[in-house]
Each structure stands twice: as structure tokens, then as C-alpha cells.
């Protein structure tokens, strides 16, 4: 594989980087990536990967452009309303880089087509917005032994990780099960610039992974908060050999609200930590100390005296991450409490 003079000119600023050079640019040209979701995350991912010179990109999305998408899905304009997201994205991306091989899939990833879709590409990027699709992508990548980059956004917070890369953790090792009532952007809202930030970081991870430079987010979870521009990287445990083993190995000590209230009434030695954002804590809380997940670290390690630490959030997702972060760092008993369980 080689590059013509026009390609060399297009990518000259990138090729000038010693970490990339001609060899790295050829790796990008030879790479194939399937981007699942052409929404808030998918739009910046696609723009930067196509501009970077990825040779083959598939775009999967069964949705059409809606006016409510335009504040964050930057590939689309008012003239695109009602049109297929995947097909519209491919048309516009082809104008950005005529050298790229682009294919639109106007469909939803489901059990019947997942294997056929994913096996045609080297790397998968998951920009989907629901847990069922994320688990299906994870399980299919595990079956095909393919790495995938996952991103998610909620209000002002975004997360990124690389899963199933060279024996590293998979998605189920971070989230063994989905909450029944997990909120989405349509219900809870999202800052328009947030998917741009997270999507750009996802594209950056893809370029690093393909070219082989820098530290990638395999075995790590990056959590970014747009309210104060803070970020934290949590180390994730290595995945078990099989998905079923990962499921079986997770045993979170979730506390029943009745037991919690009994402990409080009996003046048990408790330290309640609400790991939600400050604005969520102000809107509603059951007391305790507010330490947002992305700030959790050194403050908790200084805690002595209390025999029981209780980590609290809305549905259990963030408290489970906090539990994994803290369980080997402190000697106290740790319990999880879900606010959704309270009447």
C-alpha cells in the first residue's frame, strides 16, 4: 500500500509527527473502523477519523435527522431533517476525504446482524445510547476477538474506555448489568459541547491504538466533567476469561433502604458518601457527604474511625464504579445504596 502526492499533501502535518510518520499514516490508511451511532458522539468521531485518513469506515444508524439533534450532532444541518443519519453522514464525509471508503448501514445492530457487521472491520467504535446495544457490541467483540472503543455522555459528564484489547477488561467487567431505569439524554438533557469533547477523545484513542503510540485507555476508564473541566482515570480490573465468569464474579453489597434506616436509627457508625454531581445532590439527597465520583480518591483514604462506608447514587452505576475503585484501598466495610430504591 502506498500514498499518492495528494494524500501526502493532505496529511503532511500529521506525517510530520515522529510518532506517526509515513508508516503510521499507512497504518491509518489500511485500517477499517465500524462506527456504531451517527449521533452526538459519532459525528465528531467520524469527522476526525475521516480527516485523519482512515481507509475504510462503516457508519451504522437506523435513525433520521431530527431538529432536536442539531445542537450537538454537528454533521447535520436543517436541510437534512428527515433524512437517514448514516447515509447523510457518508455523503458529507466523502466530500471531506474522497480517498476514504465509506459505507452507510441504515439499520440497528441486533442479534441477527451483529456478527456479520462487526467481523468486516478491524476496530469497533461504540457511540450507541442504550445498554442493550452496548452489551450486544461487547459480546460480539468478545466472540470475534476485536477491540472496541466505548463512550457515553450524561448531562455534563462523559466516560471513555477501550474494551477487549489484548486480554484487557470488557464492558461487562465494568457494568455487569444495566439498571432497569437508566436515564437517557432525551429525558435528562446533555450539554451540546460534551459529545464533541468525548467523541474527539474517542477518535484520538483510535488513532493511537492503530499507530501504536501513547498510552491508551485499555484497562482504564476516563471520566470527564464539563462543569469544572476535571477528569479522572480509574484503573479497571482485568476481565475474566469468559463473559459468564465476569458476571458471576461480581458481588456488590447493595444495601436495602430499610436496613440503612435501621442503622441510622440505631446510631451505627456510618459514613454516607453521595458520589453524584453537586447539582444532583442539591436537587435531592438523603444526607451524607457529597464527593462526586471524579473527585473520589485521596479524601476517602484519610477516613478513619467509621466502621461502615456507604456509597450512594441514583441507580447504582456510579456507586459500583466507586466500589471497585475503593474496595482494595480501605479497610472499612463498604455498602452501596441506590436512591431509586427509596419510596
Short mmCIF file of N, CA and C in Angstrom, two decimals, residues 145-256:
data_model
loop_
_atom_site.label_atom_id
_atom_site.label_comp_id
_atom_site.label_asym_id
_atom_site.label_seq_id
_atom_site.Cartn_x
_atom_site.Cartn_y
_atom_site.Cartn_z
N UNK A 145 -13.08 -11.52 18.99
CA UNK A 145 -11.77 -11.09 19.49
C UNK A 145 -11.36 -9.76 18.86
N UNK A 146 -12.27 -8.79 18.90
CA UNK A 146 -11.99 -7.46 18.37
C UNK A 146 -12.07 -6.43 19.49
N UNK A 147 -11.18 -5.45 19.49
CA UNK A 147 -11.27 -4.38 20.48
C UNK A 147 -12.34 -3.38 20.09
N UNK A 148 -12.89 -2.69 21.08
CA UNK A 148 -13.81 -1.61 20.75
C UNK A 148 -13.65 -0.46 21.74
N UNK A 149 -13.88 0.72 21.21
CA UNK A 149 -13.80 1.95 21.99
C UNK A 149 -15.21 2.37 22.34
N UNK A 150 -15.46 2.60 23.61
CA UNK A 150 -16.80 2.94 24.06
C UNK A 150 -16.80 4.32 24.70
N UNK A 151 -17.83 5.08 24.38
CA UNK A 151 -18.02 6.39 25.01
C UNK A 151 -19.46 6.56 25.43
N UNK A 152 -19.68 7.34 26.46
CA UNK A 152 -21.04 7.64 26.89
C UNK A 152 -21.08 9.04 27.48
N UNK A 153 -22.26 9.66 27.44
CA UNK A 153 -22.43 11.01 27.95
C UNK A 153 -23.73 11.08 28.75
N UNK A 154 -23.73 11.95 29.76
CA UNK A 154 -24.93 12.16 30.58
C UNK A 154 -24.84 13.54 31.20
N UNK A 155 -25.74 14.41 30.82
CA UNK A 155 -25.79 15.79 31.33
C UNK A 155 -24.47 16.52 31.07
N UNK A 156 -23.58 16.56 32.08
CA UNK A 156 -22.30 17.26 31.95
C UNK A 156 -21.10 16.31 32.05
N UNK A 157 -21.36 15.02 32.08
CA UNK A 157 -20.28 14.06 32.33
C UNK A 157 -20.15 13.07 31.19
N UNK A 158 -18.91 12.74 30.83
CA UNK A 158 -18.66 11.74 29.79
C UNK A 158 -17.65 10.72 30.26
N UNK A 159 -17.73 9.51 29.67
CA UNK A 159 -16.82 8.43 30.00
C UNK A 159 -16.28 7.80 28.73
N UNK A 160 -15.03 7.32 28.79
CA UNK A 160 -14.40 6.65 27.64
C UNK A 160 -13.55 5.50 28.16
N UNK A 161 -13.54 4.41 27.41
CA UNK A 161 -12.63 3.31 27.70
C UNK A 161 -12.45 2.48 26.43
N UNK A 162 -11.40 1.68 26.42
CA UNK A 162 -11.17 0.70 25.35
C UNK A 162 -11.34 -0.68 25.97
N UNK A 163 -12.21 -1.48 25.37
CA UNK A 163 -12.52 -2.79 25.92
C UNK A 163 -12.03 -3.92 25.00
N UNK A 164 -11.79 -5.06 25.63
CA UNK A 164 -11.41 -6.28 24.92
C UNK A 164 -10.16 -6.11 24.07
N UNK A 165 -9.19 -5.37 24.57
CA UNK A 165 -7.95 -5.15 23.83
C UNK A 165 -6.83 -5.96 24.47
N UNK A 166 -6.32 -6.94 23.75
CA UNK A 166 -5.20 -7.76 24.19
C UNK A 166 -5.42 -8.33 25.60
N UNK A 167 -6.59 -8.90 25.82
CA UNK A 167 -6.89 -9.54 27.09
C UNK A 167 -7.34 -8.61 28.18
N UNK A 168 -7.54 -7.33 27.86
CA UNK A 168 -7.99 -6.38 28.87
C UNK A 168 -9.46 -6.54 29.21
N UNK A 169 -9.97 -5.71 30.11
CA UNK A 169 -11.36 -5.82 30.56
C UNK A 169 -12.35 -5.63 29.41
N UNK A 170 -13.51 -6.24 29.56
CA UNK A 170 -14.60 -6.00 28.61
C UNK A 170 -15.64 -5.14 29.30
N UNK A 171 -16.69 -4.78 28.56
CA UNK A 171 -17.69 -3.85 29.08
C UNK A 171 -18.43 -4.44 30.28
N UNK A 172 -18.68 -5.73 30.27
CA UNK A 172 -19.41 -6.36 31.36
C UNK A 172 -18.59 -6.42 32.65
N UNK A 173 -17.29 -6.32 32.55
CA UNK A 173 -16.49 -6.29 33.77
C UNK A 173 -16.61 -4.95 34.47
N UNK A 174 -17.01 -3.91 33.73
CA UNK A 174 -17.27 -2.61 34.34
C UNK A 174 -18.73 -2.49 34.76
N UNK A 175 -19.62 -2.90 33.86
CA UNK A 175 -21.06 -2.87 34.13
C UNK A 175 -21.63 -4.27 33.96
N UNK A 176 -21.63 -5.08 35.02
CA UNK A 176 -22.15 -6.44 34.91
C UNK A 176 -23.60 -6.50 34.48
N UNK A 177 -24.37 -5.49 34.85
CA UNK A 177 -25.78 -5.47 34.45
C UNK A 177 -26.24 -4.02 34.34
N UNK A 178 -27.25 -3.82 33.49
CA UNK A 178 -27.75 -2.46 33.27
C UNK A 178 -28.85 -2.14 34.27
N UNK A 179 -28.94 -0.88 34.72
CA UNK A 179 -30.06 -0.51 35.57
C UNK A 179 -31.36 -0.54 34.79
N UNK A 180 -32.41 -0.94 35.45
CA UNK A 180 -33.70 -1.06 34.76
C UNK A 180 -34.20 0.29 34.27
N UNK A 181 -33.95 1.34 35.05
CA UNK A 181 -34.49 2.65 34.73
C UNK A 181 -33.40 3.66 34.39
N UNK A 182 -32.39 3.23 33.65
CA UNK A 182 -31.29 4.13 33.31
C UNK A 182 -31.80 5.30 32.48
N UNK A 183 -31.46 6.55 32.84
CA UNK A 183 -31.93 7.71 32.09
C UNK A 183 -31.18 7.86 30.78
N UNK A 184 -31.76 8.62 29.84
CA UNK A 184 -31.08 8.92 28.59
C UNK A 184 -31.05 10.43 28.38
N UNK A 185 -30.36 10.85 27.31
CA UNK A 185 -30.20 12.28 27.06
C UNK A 185 -31.54 12.97 26.81
N UNK A 186 -32.47 12.24 26.16
CA UNK A 186 -33.77 12.82 25.88
C UNK A 186 -34.52 13.17 27.14
N UNK A 187 -34.33 12.39 28.19
CA UNK A 187 -35.03 12.60 29.45
C UNK A 187 -34.27 13.57 30.36
N UNK A 188 -32.96 13.45 30.38
CA UNK A 188 -32.15 14.19 31.36
C UNK A 188 -31.41 15.38 30.78
N UNK A 189 -31.27 15.43 29.46
CA UNK A 189 -30.55 16.53 28.82
C UNK A 189 -29.06 16.26 28.71
N UNK A 190 -28.40 17.02 27.85
CA UNK A 190 -26.95 16.91 27.69
C UNK A 190 -26.42 18.23 27.13
N UNK A 191 -25.30 18.67 27.64
CA UNK A 191 -24.64 19.87 27.13
C UNK A 191 -24.15 19.61 25.72
N UNK A 192 -24.47 20.49 24.78
CA UNK A 192 -24.17 20.25 23.38
C UNK A 192 -22.70 20.05 23.06
N UNK A 193 -21.82 20.70 23.82
CA UNK A 193 -20.39 20.57 23.55
C UNK A 193 -19.78 19.28 24.11
N UNK A 194 -20.47 18.66 25.07
CA UNK A 194 -19.91 17.47 25.73
C UNK A 194 -19.63 16.32 24.76
N UNK A 195 -20.57 15.92 23.88
CA UNK A 195 -20.25 14.84 22.95
C UNK A 195 -19.12 15.20 22.01
N UNK A 196 -18.94 16.49 21.72
CA UNK A 196 -17.80 16.89 20.89
C UNK A 196 -16.49 16.60 21.58
N UNK A 197 -16.43 16.89 22.87
CA UNK A 197 -15.21 16.62 23.66
C UNK A 197 -14.94 15.13 23.75
N UNK A 198 -15.97 14.37 24.13
CA UNK A 198 -15.79 12.93 24.33
C UNK A 198 -15.56 12.23 23.00
N UNK A 199 -16.30 12.61 21.97
CA UNK A 199 -16.12 12.00 20.66
C UNK A 199 -14.73 12.24 20.08
N UNK A 200 -14.20 13.44 20.29
CA UNK A 200 -12.84 13.74 19.82
C UNK A 200 -11.81 12.89 20.55
N UNK A 201 -12.00 12.71 21.84
CA UNK A 201 -11.09 11.85 22.60
C UNK A 201 -11.19 10.39 22.14
N UNK A 202 -12.38 9.95 21.77
CA UNK A 202 -12.54 8.59 21.26
C UNK A 202 -11.79 8.41 19.94
N UNK A 203 -11.90 9.40 19.05
CA UNK A 203 -11.16 9.35 17.79
C UNK A 203 -9.65 9.35 18.05
N UNK A 204 -9.24 10.12 19.03
CA UNK A 204 -7.83 10.17 19.40
C UNK A 204 -7.33 8.81 19.87
N UNK A 205 -8.13 8.12 20.68
CA UNK A 205 -7.75 6.79 21.14
C UNK A 205 -7.63 5.81 19.97
N UNK A 206 -8.52 5.94 18.99
CA UNK A 206 -8.46 5.07 17.82
C UNK A 206 -7.17 5.27 17.04
N UNK A 207 -6.78 6.50 16.84
CA UNK A 207 -5.55 6.81 16.11
C UNK A 207 -4.33 6.28 16.86
N UNK A 208 -4.30 6.48 18.16
CA UNK A 208 -3.19 5.98 18.98
C UNK A 208 -3.11 4.45 18.93
N UNK A 209 -4.26 3.80 19.03
CA UNK A 209 -4.29 2.34 19.02
C UNK A 209 -3.77 1.80 17.69
N UNK A 210 -4.22 2.39 16.59
CA UNK A 210 -3.83 1.91 15.26
C UNK A 210 -2.35 2.15 15.00
N UNK A 211 -1.87 3.33 15.35
CA UNK A 211 -0.48 3.68 15.06
C UNK A 211 0.49 3.14 16.11
N UNK A 212 0.01 2.82 17.30
CA UNK A 212 0.87 2.23 18.32
C UNK A 212 1.72 3.22 19.09
N UNK A 213 1.16 4.39 19.43
CA UNK A 213 1.92 5.33 20.26
C UNK A 213 1.05 5.81 21.41
N UNK A 214 1.70 6.34 22.44
CA UNK A 214 1.00 6.89 23.58
C UNK A 214 0.41 5.82 24.49
N UNK A 215 -0.23 6.26 25.56
CA UNK A 215 -0.92 5.37 26.49
C UNK A 215 -2.40 5.36 26.14
N UNK A 216 -2.93 4.19 25.86
CA UNK A 216 -4.34 4.10 25.50
C UNK A 216 -5.17 3.71 26.72
N UNK A 217 -6.48 3.88 26.61
CA UNK A 217 -7.38 3.67 27.75
C UNK A 217 -7.88 2.24 27.84
N UNK A 218 -7.02 1.28 27.59
CA UNK A 218 -7.36 -0.11 27.82
C UNK A 218 -7.12 -0.42 29.29
N UNK A 219 -8.12 -1.00 29.96
CA UNK A 219 -7.99 -1.24 31.39
C UNK A 219 -8.15 0.01 32.23
N UNK A 220 -8.63 1.08 31.60
CA UNK A 220 -8.80 2.35 32.30
C UNK A 220 -10.12 2.98 31.88
N UNK A 221 -10.70 3.74 32.77
CA UNK A 221 -11.93 4.48 32.48
C UNK A 221 -11.66 5.96 32.73
N UNK A 222 -11.78 6.76 31.67
CA UNK A 222 -11.62 8.21 31.79
C UNK A 222 -12.99 8.83 32.02
N UNK A 223 -13.12 9.59 33.10
CA UNK A 223 -14.35 10.29 33.41
C UNK A 223 -14.07 11.79 33.33
N UNK A 224 -14.82 12.48 32.50
CA UNK A 224 -14.61 13.92 32.29
C UNK A 224 -15.86 14.68 32.73
N UNK A 225 -15.66 15.78 33.44
CA UNK A 225 -16.76 16.61 33.90
C UNK A 225 -16.64 18.00 33.28
N UNK A 226 -17.65 18.39 32.52
CA UNK A 226 -17.60 19.67 31.81
C UNK A 226 -17.89 20.86 32.71
N UNK A 227 -18.45 20.62 33.88
CA UNK A 227 -18.78 21.73 34.77
C UNK A 227 -17.53 22.41 35.32
N UNK A 228 -16.53 21.60 35.66
CA UNK A 228 -15.32 22.19 36.24
C UNK A 228 -14.05 21.77 35.47
N UNK A 229 -14.24 21.14 34.29
CA UNK A 229 -13.12 20.68 33.46
C UNK A 229 -12.21 19.70 34.18
N UNK A 230 -12.76 18.97 35.12
CA UNK A 230 -11.96 17.98 35.83
C UNK A 230 -12.05 16.63 35.12
N UNK A 231 -11.07 15.80 35.33
CA UNK A 231 -11.08 14.45 34.79
C UNK A 231 -10.33 13.53 35.73
N UNK A 232 -10.71 12.26 35.69
CA UNK A 232 -10.04 11.26 36.49
C UNK A 232 -9.95 9.99 35.67
N UNK A 233 -8.88 9.22 35.84
CA UNK A 233 -8.73 7.94 35.16
C UNK A 233 -8.72 6.85 36.21
N UNK A 234 -9.69 5.95 36.13
CA UNK A 234 -9.79 4.84 37.07
C UNK A 234 -9.23 3.58 36.42
N UNK A 235 -8.47 2.81 37.18
CA UNK A 235 -7.97 1.53 36.69
C UNK A 235 -9.04 0.46 36.85
N UNK A 236 -9.25 -0.33 35.80
CA UNK A 236 -10.25 -1.39 35.81
C UNK A 236 -9.58 -2.74 35.98
N UNK A 237 -10.28 -3.63 36.63
CA UNK A 237 -9.76 -4.98 36.82
C UNK A 237 -9.75 -5.72 35.49
N UNK A 238 -8.79 -6.61 35.32
CA UNK A 238 -8.70 -7.40 34.10
C UNK A 238 -9.90 -8.31 33.98
N UNK A 239 -10.37 -8.46 32.75
CA UNK A 239 -11.56 -9.27 32.52
C UNK A 239 -11.28 -10.73 32.81
N UNK A 240 -12.32 -11.44 33.22
CA UNK A 240 -12.22 -12.89 33.36
C UNK A 240 -12.19 -13.52 31.98
N UNK A 241 -11.88 -14.80 31.95
CA UNK A 241 -11.69 -15.47 30.66
C UNK A 241 -12.95 -15.48 29.83
N UNK A 242 -14.13 -15.57 30.48
CA UNK A 242 -15.38 -15.62 29.75
C UNK A 242 -16.35 -14.61 30.35
N UNK A 243 -17.27 -14.12 29.51
CA UNK A 243 -18.25 -13.16 29.98
C UNK A 243 -19.03 -13.71 31.15
N UNK A 244 -19.42 -14.99 31.11
CA UNK A 244 -20.20 -15.58 32.19
C UNK A 244 -19.43 -15.54 33.50
N UNK A 245 -18.11 -15.72 33.44
CA UNK A 245 -17.30 -15.68 34.64
C UNK A 245 -17.26 -14.27 35.23
N UNK A 246 -17.22 -13.27 34.35
CA UNK A 246 -17.23 -11.91 34.83
C UNK A 246 -18.53 -11.62 35.57
N UNK A 247 -19.64 -12.06 34.99
CA UNK A 247 -20.93 -11.84 35.64
C UNK A 247 -20.94 -12.50 37.02
N UNK A 248 -20.47 -13.71 37.08
CA UNK A 248 -20.54 -14.47 38.33
C UNK A 248 -19.60 -13.91 39.39
N UNK A 249 -18.52 -13.27 38.96
CA UNK A 249 -17.50 -12.82 39.91
C UNK A 249 -17.90 -11.53 40.63
N UNK A 250 -18.87 -10.79 40.07
CA UNK A 250 -19.25 -9.52 40.65
C UNK A 250 -20.31 -9.73 41.73
N UNK A 251 -20.03 -9.25 42.92
CA UNK A 251 -20.97 -9.39 44.02
C UNK A 251 -20.98 -8.08 44.80
N UNK A 252 -21.86 -7.17 44.42
CA UNK A 252 -21.89 -5.86 45.04
C UNK A 252 -22.79 -5.88 46.28
N UNK A 253 -22.31 -5.38 47.42
CA UNK A 253 -23.11 -5.37 48.65
C UNK A 253 -24.12 -4.22 48.66
N UNK A 254 -25.22 -4.40 47.93
CA UNK A 254 -26.25 -3.37 47.86
C UNK A 254 -27.11 -3.41 49.12
N UNK A 255 -27.31 -2.25 49.70
CA UNK A 255 -28.00 -2.14 50.97
C UNK A 255 -29.48 -1.82 50.75
N UNK A 256 -30.34 -2.51 51.46
CA UNK A 256 -31.76 -2.22 51.42
C UNK A 256 -32.03 -0.93 52.20
#
